[in-house]
Amino acid sequence: MPAQDDFIEQAAPFRAELIAHCYRMLGSVHDAEDLVQETYLRGWRGYQAFEERAALRTWLYRIATTACLRALENRARRVLPAGLGAGSVDPDTDLDGTGGTLYWLEPLPDALTPETAFGVRHSVRLAVATALQELPARQRAVLILRDVVQFSAAEVAELLETTPAAVNSALQRARAHLADVAPSEEDAAEPDDADRRELLDRYCAAFENADLAALTELLQTDVRLEMPPLPVWFTGRDAVTRFLARRAFAEPGDMVLVPTAANGQPAVAEYRRAADNVMRAHSIHVVTGDAARIAAIVVFLDPTLFAAFGLPPTR
């Protein structure tokens, strides 16, 4: 089938940006990869009838956005623990309960997304991804397609089968919400590569050596710690360090942290020694801060995420 063969070649360059698009819509790297796979399958099947009546990129976004909106029907938004209620300052808080049937936001590996301008990378930061999840699904799609993908109002209206006026109205409401709850690009500037590496190296060493003093030096006074799928979260340097010392630190040598990157932010993959003496995948930490201090840590307690980061389950 020469037409289908041509589709594979022509569509391949858009895969990374489509994964980022579906992640912004769905808040899940697993779901994003599944939906992009579905998008390419549908595109491959329909390519003979496509006949380049529209740009291939636009056509793929139409398929992907439609698939995302369908997937979001009757599904609750994805959240992080801080969106569920007040933080705790008690390190002995009961952790036995889980988030139940809640859908948790997942991290997005930088390796899966295109190397693009800061404004586009900003749109997948955890705080922005969380804020996007608070928008109604179609309003979310309008905001992403207009402000991130940079489609015109007319293109978005055609894609969503609505009017430019409706697109502009939805965009205005979505922008107003994001301005209230998400950090601006100016507030979210990341440290340069050298400072980022140094910060991560110090963070990894503090955990690997169970060095509470070293970790404390890295944390802002109002630091936040979240650990989905645990619904409890902690706020304030004293509460965070007391919790980590009592409930999370391991003996020196029983933990290995590997630097990586997620959501355009510094991140580490944690391996922890199991009962069989093997270092096994444990969690992904995504860190928010500046060159000197950490403002927030989200520890995703989900070893299945390691595959998306291209990391082995053991080391």
mmCIF file of C-alpha atoms in Angstrom:
data_model
loop_
_atom_site.group_PDB
_atom_site.id
_atom_site.type_symbol
_atom_site.label_atom_id
_atom_site.label_comp_id
_atom_site.label_asym_id
_atom_site.label_seq_id
_atom_site.Cartn_x
_atom_site.Cartn_y
_atom_site.Cartn_z
ATOM 1 C CA MET A 1 0.000 0.000 0.000
ATOM 2 C CA PRO A 2 2.159 2.906 -1.210
ATOM 3 C CA ALA A 3 -0.151 5.557 0.274
ATOM 4 C CA GLN A 4 0.074 4.038 3.746
ATOM 5 C CA ASP A 5 3.844 3.669 3.380
ATOM 6 C CA ASP A 6 4.067 7.350 2.500
ATOM 7 C CA PHE A 7 1.968 8.214 5.559
ATOM 8 C CA ILE A 8 4.422 6.508 7.910
ATOM 9 C CA GLU A 9 7.301 8.535 6.494
ATOM 10 C CA GLN A 10 5.439 11.850 6.395
ATOM 11 C CA ALA A 11 3.797 11.536 9.834
ATOM 12 C CA ALA A 12 6.794 10.314 11.846
ATOM 13 C CA PRO A 13 8.268 13.796 12.581
ATOM 14 C CA PHE A 14 5.082 14.843 14.426
ATOM 15 C CA ARG A 15 5.074 12.008 16.962
ATOM 16 C CA ALA A 16 6.868 13.842 19.790
ATOM 17 C CA GLU A 17 4.696 16.938 19.638
ATOM 18 C CA LEU A 18 1.554 14.803 19.478
ATOM 19 C CA ILE A 19 2.623 12.951 22.637
ATOM 20 C CA ALA A 20 3.099 16.324 24.365
ATOM 21 C CA HIS A 21 -0.303 17.472 23.079
ATOM 22 C CA CYS A 22 -2.105 14.366 24.318
ATOM 23 C CA TYR A 23 -0.293 14.632 27.655
ATOM 24 C CA ARG A 24 -1.507 18.227 28.100
ATOM 25 C CA MET A 25 -5.023 17.019 27.365
ATOM 26 C CA LEU A 26 -4.948 13.836 29.472
ATOM 27 C CA GLY A 27 -2.320 14.400 32.201
ATOM 28 C CA SER A 28 -0.957 10.870 31.718
ATOM 29 C CA VAL A 29 2.095 9.732 29.772
ATOM 30 C CA HIS A 30 0.647 6.215 29.502
ATOM 31 C CA ASP A 31 -2.633 7.500 28.076
ATOM 32 C CA ALA A 32 -0.801 9.946 25.804
ATOM 33 C CA GLU A 33 1.296 7.199 24.247
ATOM 34 C CA ASP A 34 -1.813 5.025 23.762
ATOM 35 C CA LEU A 35 -3.764 7.849 22.129
ATOM 36 C CA VAL A 36 -0.910 8.789 19.806
ATOM 37 C CA GLN A 37 -0.691 5.136 18.782
ATOM 38 C CA GLU A 38 -4.436 5.252 18.062
ATOM 39 C CA THR A 39 -3.971 8.524 16.141
ATOM 40 C CA TYR A 40 -1.337 6.999 13.878
ATOM 41 C CA LEU A 41 -3.405 3.881 13.305
ATOM 42 C CA ARG A 42 -6.457 5.951 12.348
ATOM 43 C CA GLY A 43 -4.298 8.184 10.173
ATOM 44 C CA TRP A 44 -2.723 5.198 8.428
ATOM 45 C CA ARG A 45 -6.133 3.692 7.725
ATOM 46 C CA GLY A 46 -7.583 6.955 6.412
ATOM 47 C CA TYR A 47 -4.573 8.301 4.548
ATOM 48 C CA GLN A 48 -5.729 7.205 1.081
ATOM 49 C CA ALA A 49 -8.861 9.340 1.487
ATOM 50 C CA PHE A 50 -6.924 12.257 2.999
ATOM 51 C CA GLU A 51 -5.529 13.481 -0.341
ATOM 52 C CA GLU A 52 -3.771 16.389 1.381
ATOM 53 C CA ARG A 53 -6.919 18.499 1.553
ATOM 54 C CA ALA A 54 -5.412 19.988 4.715
ATOM 55 C CA ALA A 55 -1.918 20.060 6.136
ATOM 56 C CA LEU A 56 -0.947 16.647 7.488
ATOM 57 C CA ARG A 57 0.018 18.139 10.857
ATOM 58 C CA THR A 58 -3.403 19.775 11.233
ATOM 59 C CA TRP A 59 -5.137 16.536 10.240
ATOM 60 C CA LEU A 60 -3.168 14.554 12.834
ATOM 61 C CA TYR A 61 -4.023 17.091 15.534
ATOM 62 C CA ARG A 62 -7.678 16.758 14.588
ATOM 63 C CA ILE A 63 -7.530 12.971 15.006
ATOM 64 C CA ALA A 64 -5.542 13.198 18.248
ATOM 65 C CA THR A 65 -7.729 15.894 19.811
ATOM 66 C CA THR A 66 -10.917 14.020 18.926
ATOM 67 C CA ALA A 67 -9.487 10.852 20.465
ATOM 68 C CA CYS A 68 -8.526 12.753 23.632
ATOM 69 C CA LEU A 69 -11.958 14.354 23.988
ATOM 70 C CA ARG A 70 -13.566 10.952 23.568
ATOM 71 C CA ALA A 71 -11.250 9.461 26.204
ATOM 72 C CA LEU A 72 -12.110 12.262 28.631
ATOM 73 C CA GLU A 73 -15.858 11.666 28.468
ATOM 74 C CA ASN A 74 -17.160 10.633 31.886
ATOM 75 C CA ARG A 75 -13.645 10.630 33.352
ATOM 76 C CA ALA A 76 -12.620 12.712 36.349
ATOM 77 C CA ARG A 77 -9.695 15.103 35.956
ATOM 78 C CA ARG A 78 -6.222 14.061 37.027
ATOM 79 C CA VAL A 79 -4.957 15.669 40.219
ATOM 80 C CA LEU A 80 -2.020 15.911 42.589
ATOM 81 C CA PRO A 81 -2.466 15.565 46.366
ATOM 82 C CA ALA A 82 -2.169 19.329 46.978
ATOM 83 C CA GLY A 83 -5.381 19.769 45.013
ATOM 84 C CA LEU A 84 -7.361 17.650 47.481
ATOM 85 C CA GLY A 85 -7.060 19.694 50.667
ATOM 86 C CA ALA A 86 -4.727 21.220 53.213
ATOM 87 C CA GLY A 87 -1.212 19.922 53.697
ATOM 88 C CA SER A 88 -0.084 18.093 56.841
ATOM 89 C CA VAL A 89 2.663 19.109 59.263
ATOM 90 C CA ASP A 90 2.572 15.794 61.157
ATOM 91 C CA PRO A 91 5.221 13.290 59.954
ATOM 92 C CA ASP A 92 3.339 10.486 61.747
ATOM 93 C CA THR A 93 0.243 11.014 59.612
ATOM 94 C CA ASP A 94 -1.429 7.716 58.628
ATOM 95 C CA LEU A 95 -0.266 6.731 55.147
ATOM 96 C CA ASP A 96 -2.219 3.481 54.912
ATOM 97 C CA GLY A 97 -5.018 4.973 52.848
ATOM 98 C CA THR A 98 -4.647 5.621 49.114
ATOM 99 C CA GLY A 99 -6.305 7.931 46.670
ATOM 100 C CA GLY A 100 -8.912 5.286 45.906
ATOM 101 C CA THR A 101 -10.385 5.763 42.451
ATOM 102 C CA LEU A 102 -8.758 9.154 41.909
ATOM 103 C CA TYR A 103 -6.924 9.724 38.653
ATOM 104 C CA TRP A 104 -3.418 10.977 39.400
ATOM 105 C CA LEU A 105 -1.392 13.287 37.213
ATOM 106 C CA GLU A 106 1.726 11.579 35.832
ATOM 107 C CA PRO A 107 5.123 13.028 34.908
ATOM 108 C CA LEU A 108 6.101 13.436 31.257
ATOM 109 C CA PRO A 109 9.686 12.426 30.380
ATOM 110 C CA ASP A 110 11.543 15.198 28.544
ATOM 111 C CA ALA A 111 12.963 12.542 26.224
ATOM 112 C CA LEU A 112 9.480 11.949 24.774
ATOM 113 C CA THR A 113 8.842 15.584 23.882
ATOM 114 C CA PRO A 114 10.344 17.791 21.164
ATOM 115 C CA GLU A 115 13.153 20.215 21.929
ATOM 116 C CA THR A 116 11.230 23.452 21.574
ATOM 117 C CA ALA A 117 11.094 27.024 22.809
ATOM 118 C CA PHE A 118 10.744 27.741 26.515
ATOM 119 C CA GLY A 119 7.115 28.807 26.190
ATOM 120 C CA VAL A 120 6.154 25.397 24.827
ATOM 121 C CA ARG A 121 8.181 23.542 27.475
ATOM 122 C CA HIS A 122 6.518 25.742 30.098
ATOM 123 C CA SER A 123 3.143 24.324 29.024
ATOM 124 C CA VAL A 124 4.045 20.854 30.336
ATOM 125 C CA ARG A 125 5.427 21.938 33.733
ATOM 126 C CA LEU A 126 3.667 20.110 36.558
ATOM 127 C CA ALA A 127 1.944 23.237 37.870
ATOM 128 C CA VAL A 128 0.647 24.124 34.406
ATOM 129 C CA ALA A 129 -0.339 20.538 33.604
ATOM 130 C CA THR A 130 -2.296 20.444 36.870
ATOM 131 C CA ALA A 131 -4.012 23.735 36.076
ATOM 132 C CA LEU A 132 -4.936 22.527 32.589
ATOM 133 C CA GLN A 133 -6.708 19.553 34.157
ATOM 134 C CA GLU A 134 -9.036 21.945 35.972
ATOM 135 C CA LEU A 135 -10.429 23.232 32.678
ATOM 136 C CA PRO A 136 -13.396 21.611 30.928
ATOM 137 C CA ALA A 137 -12.099 19.286 28.228
ATOM 138 C CA ARG A 138 -13.080 21.360 25.178
ATOM 139 C CA GLN A 139 -11.904 24.574 26.816
ATOM 140 C CA ARG A 140 -8.613 22.826 27.546
ATOM 141 C CA ALA A 141 -8.356 21.784 23.901
ATOM 142 C CA VAL A 142 -8.984 25.346 22.702
ATOM 143 C CA LEU A 143 -6.309 26.789 24.975
ATOM 144 C CA ILE A 144 -3.702 24.203 23.962
ATOM 145 C CA LEU A 145 -4.435 24.403 20.244
ATOM 146 C CA ARG A 146 -4.400 28.214 20.207
ATOM 147 C CA ASP A 147 -1.653 29.146 22.681
ATOM 148 C CA VAL A 148 0.697 26.158 22.471
ATOM 149 C CA VAL A 149 0.189 24.604 19.033
ATOM 150 C CA GLN A 150 -0.408 28.093 17.594
ATOM 151 C CA PHE A 151 -3.375 27.252 15.380
ATOM 152 C CA SER A 152 -5.582 30.143 14.321
ATOM 153 C CA ALA A 153 -9.070 30.596 15.727
ATOM 154 C CA ALA A 154 -10.484 29.537 12.358
ATOM 155 C CA GLU A 155 -8.363 26.376 12.297
ATOM 156 C CA VAL A 156 -9.391 25.442 15.836
ATOM 157 C CA ALA A 157 -13.029 26.138 15.054
ATOM 158 C CA GLU A 158 -12.881 23.802 12.050
ATOM 159 C CA LEU A 159 -11.016 21.156 14.041
ATOM 160 C CA LEU A 160 -13.557 21.224 16.892
ATOM 161 C CA GLU A 161 -16.548 21.780 14.581
ATOM 162 C CA THR A 162 -17.563 25.040 16.208
ATOM 163 C CA THR A 163 -17.305 28.766 15.402
ATOM 164 C CA PRO A 164 -14.345 31.164 15.736
ATOM 165 C CA ALA A 165 -16.451 33.247 18.134
ATOM 166 C CA ALA A 166 -16.968 30.225 20.388
ATOM 167 C CA VAL A 167 -13.249 29.453 20.221
ATOM 168 C CA ASN A 168 -12.315 32.989 21.229
ATOM 169 C CA SER A 169 -14.799 32.963 24.103
ATOM 170 C CA ALA A 170 -13.489 29.643 25.426
ATOM 171 C CA LEU A 171 -9.912 30.859 25.047
ATOM 172 C CA GLN A 172 -10.598 33.996 27.083
ATOM 173 C CA ARG A 173 -12.090 31.974 29.950
ATOM 174 C CA ALA A 174 -9.255 29.429 29.880
ATOM 175 C CA ARG A 175 -6.546 32.097 29.902
ATOM 176 C CA ALA A 176 -8.182 33.836 32.841
ATOM 177 C CA HIS A 177 -8.239 30.601 34.849
ATOM 178 C CA LEU A 178 -4.602 29.789 34.110
ATOM 179 C CA ALA A 179 -3.540 33.302 35.067
ATOM 180 C CA ASP A 180 -5.083 32.717 38.505
ATOM 181 C CA VAL A 181 -3.671 29.277 39.289
ATOM 182 C CA ALA A 182 -0.564 28.558 37.188
ATOM 183 C CA PRO A 183 2.894 30.174 37.371
ATOM 184 C CA SER A 184 3.806 32.619 34.633
ATOM 185 C CA GLU A 185 6.733 31.944 32.339
ATOM 186 C CA GLU A 186 8.703 34.636 34.168
ATOM 187 C CA ASP A 187 8.100 32.930 37.525
ATOM 188 C CA ALA A 188 9.028 29.500 36.188
ATOM 189 C CA ALA A 189 12.505 30.114 34.780
ATOM 190 C CA GLU A 190 14.721 27.096 35.301
ATOM 191 C CA PRO A 191 18.356 27.206 36.451
ATOM 192 C CA ASP A 192 20.934 26.791 33.702
ATOM 193 C CA ASP A 193 22.322 23.347 32.937
ATOM 194 C CA ALA A 194 25.344 23.605 35.266
ATOM 195 C CA ASP A 195 23.280 24.822 38.229
ATOM 196 C CA ARG A 196 20.619 22.211 37.482
ATOM 197 C CA ARG A 197 23.192 19.416 37.507
ATOM 198 C CA GLU A 198 24.715 20.661 40.749
ATOM 199 C CA LEU A 199 21.307 20.915 42.427
ATOM 200 C CA LEU A 200 20.365 17.388 41.336
ATOM 201 C CA ASP A 201 23.760 15.990 42.352
ATOM 202 C CA ARG A 202 23.380 17.460 45.843
ATOM 203 C CA TYR A 203 19.784 16.214 46.070
ATOM 204 C CA CYS A 204 20.778 12.685 45.028
ATOM 205 C CA ALA A 205 23.733 12.609 47.423
ATOM 206 C CA ALA A 206 21.573 13.743 50.344
ATOM 207 C CA PHE A 207 19.113 10.893 49.809
ATOM 208 C CA GLU A 208 21.713 8.237 49.029
ATOM 209 C CA ASN A 209 23.700 9.124 52.166
ATOM 210 C CA ALA A 210 20.601 9.701 54.345
ATOM 211 C CA ASP A 211 22.073 13.144 55.032
ATOM 212 C CA LEU A 212 19.200 15.155 56.455
ATOM 213 C CA ALA A 213 21.335 18.249 57.065
ATOM 214 C CA ALA A 214 22.451 18.346 53.426
ATOM 215 C CA LEU A 215 18.879 17.946 52.204
ATOM 216 C CA THR A 216 17.606 20.631 54.588
ATOM 217 C CA GLU A 217 20.070 23.107 53.089
ATOM 218 C CA LEU A 218 18.464 22.581 49.678
ATOM 219 C CA LEU A 219 14.859 23.244 50.743
ATOM 220 C CA GLN A 220 12.957 26.513 50.841
ATOM 221 C CA THR A 221 11.182 27.270 54.104
ATOM 222 C CA ASP A 222 7.770 26.744 52.463
ATOM 223 C CA VAL A 223 8.743 23.630 50.482
ATOM 224 C CA ARG A 224 5.966 21.217 49.504
ATOM 225 C CA LEU A 225 6.185 17.407 49.302
ATOM 226 C CA GLU A 226 3.605 15.289 47.434
ATOM 227 C CA MET A 227 3.678 11.534 46.872
ATOM 228 C CA PRO A 228 0.854 10.297 44.631
ATOM 229 C CA PRO A 229 -0.987 7.949 44.963
ATOM 230 C CA LEU A 230 -0.806 8.864 48.672
ATOM 231 C CA PRO A 231 -3.387 11.634 49.167
ATOM 232 C CA VAL A 232 -1.548 13.149 52.148
ATOM 233 C CA TRP A 233 1.035 15.845 51.463
ATOM 234 C CA PHE A 234 3.356 17.995 53.560
ATOM 235 C CA THR A 235 4.156 21.671 53.592
ATOM 236 C CA GLY A 236 6.995 23.534 55.310
ATOM 237 C CA ARG A 237 10.653 22.573 55.596
ATOM 238 C CA ASP A 238 10.362 21.226 59.121
ATOM 239 C CA ALA A 239 7.406 18.943 58.325
ATOM 240 C CA VAL A 240 8.984 17.724 55.074
ATOM 241 C CA THR A 241 12.381 16.914 56.590
ATOM 242 C CA ARG A 242 10.868 15.223 59.651
ATOM 243 C CA PHE A 243 8.688 13.069 57.415
ATOM 244 C CA LEU A 244 11.558 12.119 55.119
ATOM 245 C CA ALA A 245 13.839 11.288 58.051
ATOM 246 C CA ARG A 246 11.234 9.079 59.738
ATOM 247 C CA ARG A 247 9.420 7.505 56.824
ATOM 248 C CA ALA A 248 11.413 7.776 53.584
ATOM 249 C CA PHE A 249 15.161 7.714 54.183
ATOM 250 C CA ALA A 250 16.954 4.372 53.847
ATOM 251 C CA GLU A 251 20.330 3.234 55.125
ATOM 252 C CA PRO A 252 23.270 4.640 53.133
ATOM 253 C CA GLY A 253 23.858 2.333 50.176
ATOM 254 C CA ASP A 254 20.264 1.110 50.024
ATOM 255 C CA MET A 255 19.109 3.778 47.587
ATOM 256 C CA VAL A 256 20.374 4.988 44.200
ATOM 257 C CA LEU A 257 19.037 8.143 42.511
ATOM 258 C CA VAL A 258 19.588 8.629 38.780
ATOM 259 C CA PRO A 259 19.235 12.165 37.341
ATOM 260 C CA THR A 260 16.724 12.578 34.521
ATOM 261 C CA ALA A 261 14.228 15.254 33.420
ATOM 262 C CA ALA A 262 10.433 15.487 33.324
ATOM 263 C CA ASN A 263 7.939 18.193 32.453
ATOM 264 C CA GLY A 264 10.794 20.515 31.517
ATOM 265 C CA GLN A 265 12.043 20.272 35.109
ATOM 266 C CA PRO A 266 14.850 18.487 36.990
ATOM 267 C CA ALA A 267 13.917 14.959 38.036
ATOM 268 C CA VAL A 268 15.477 11.801 39.444
ATOM 269 C CA ALA A 269 14.612 8.125 39.261
ATOM 270 C CA GLU A 270 14.881 6.361 42.620
ATOM 271 C CA TYR A 271 15.978 2.737 42.938
ATOM 272 C CA ARG A 272 15.664 1.139 46.377
ATOM 273 C CA ARG A 273 17.124 -2.099 47.729
ATOM 274 C CA ALA A 274 14.426 -4.759 48.031
ATOM 275 C CA ALA A 275 14.246 -7.815 50.278
ATOM 276 C CA ASP A 276 16.073 -9.870 47.620
ATOM 277 C CA ASN A 277 18.989 -7.389 47.810
ATOM 278 C CA VAL A 278 18.283 -6.090 44.286
ATOM 279 C CA MET A 279 17.961 -2.364 43.563
ATOM 280 C CA ARG A 280 14.458 -2.068 42.131
ATOM 281 C CA ALA A 281 12.562 0.806 40.525
ATOM 282 C CA HIS A 282 10.751 2.734 43.235
ATOM 283 C CA SER A 283 9.667 6.249 42.203
ATOM 284 C CA ILE A 284 10.220 9.310 40.036
ATOM 285 C CA HIS A 285 10.937 12.620 41.828
ATOM 286 C CA VAL A 286 10.159 15.845 39.963
ATOM 287 C CA VAL A 287 11.776 18.907 41.516
ATOM 288 C CA THR A 288 10.707 22.547 41.273
ATOM 289 C CA GLY A 289 13.022 25.338 42.348
ATOM 290 C CA ASP A 290 15.757 27.758 41.391
ATOM 291 C CA ALA A 291 19.531 27.353 41.268
ATOM 292 C CA ALA A 292 19.877 27.342 45.059
ATOM 293 C CA ARG A 293 16.689 26.050 46.691
ATOM 294 C CA ILE A 294 13.925 23.534 46.079
ATOM 295 C CA ALA A 295 10.333 24.780 46.338
ATOM 296 C CA ALA A 296 8.455 21.543 45.664
ATOM 297 C CA ILE A 297 9.067 17.814 45.324
ATOM 298 C CA VAL A 298 6.557 15.451 43.762
ATOM 299 C CA VAL A 299 7.473 11.788 44.264
ATOM 300 C CA PHE A 300 5.482 9.583 41.890
ATOM 301 C CA LEU A 301 5.329 6.198 43.626
ATOM 302 C CA ASP A 302 4.776 4.246 40.426
ATOM 303 C CA PRO A 303 7.566 1.936 39.168
ATOM 304 C CA THR A 304 5.701 1.418 35.880
ATOM 305 C CA LEU A 305 6.764 4.949 34.900
ATOM 306 C CA PHE A 306 10.395 3.850 34.514
ATOM 307 C CA ALA A 307 9.719 2.295 31.095
ATOM 308 C CA ALA A 308 8.480 5.646 29.758
ATOM 309 C CA PHE A 309 11.730 7.215 30.937
ATOM 310 C CA GLY A 310 13.747 4.530 29.135
ATOM 311 C CA LEU A 311 15.024 3.200 32.474
ATOM 312 C CA PRO A 312 15.399 -0.465 33.479
ATOM 313 C CA PRO A 313 13.330 -1.924 36.352
ATOM 314 C CA THR A 314 16.481 -2.926 38.259
ATOM 315 C CA ARG A 315 20.131 -1.850 38.493
#
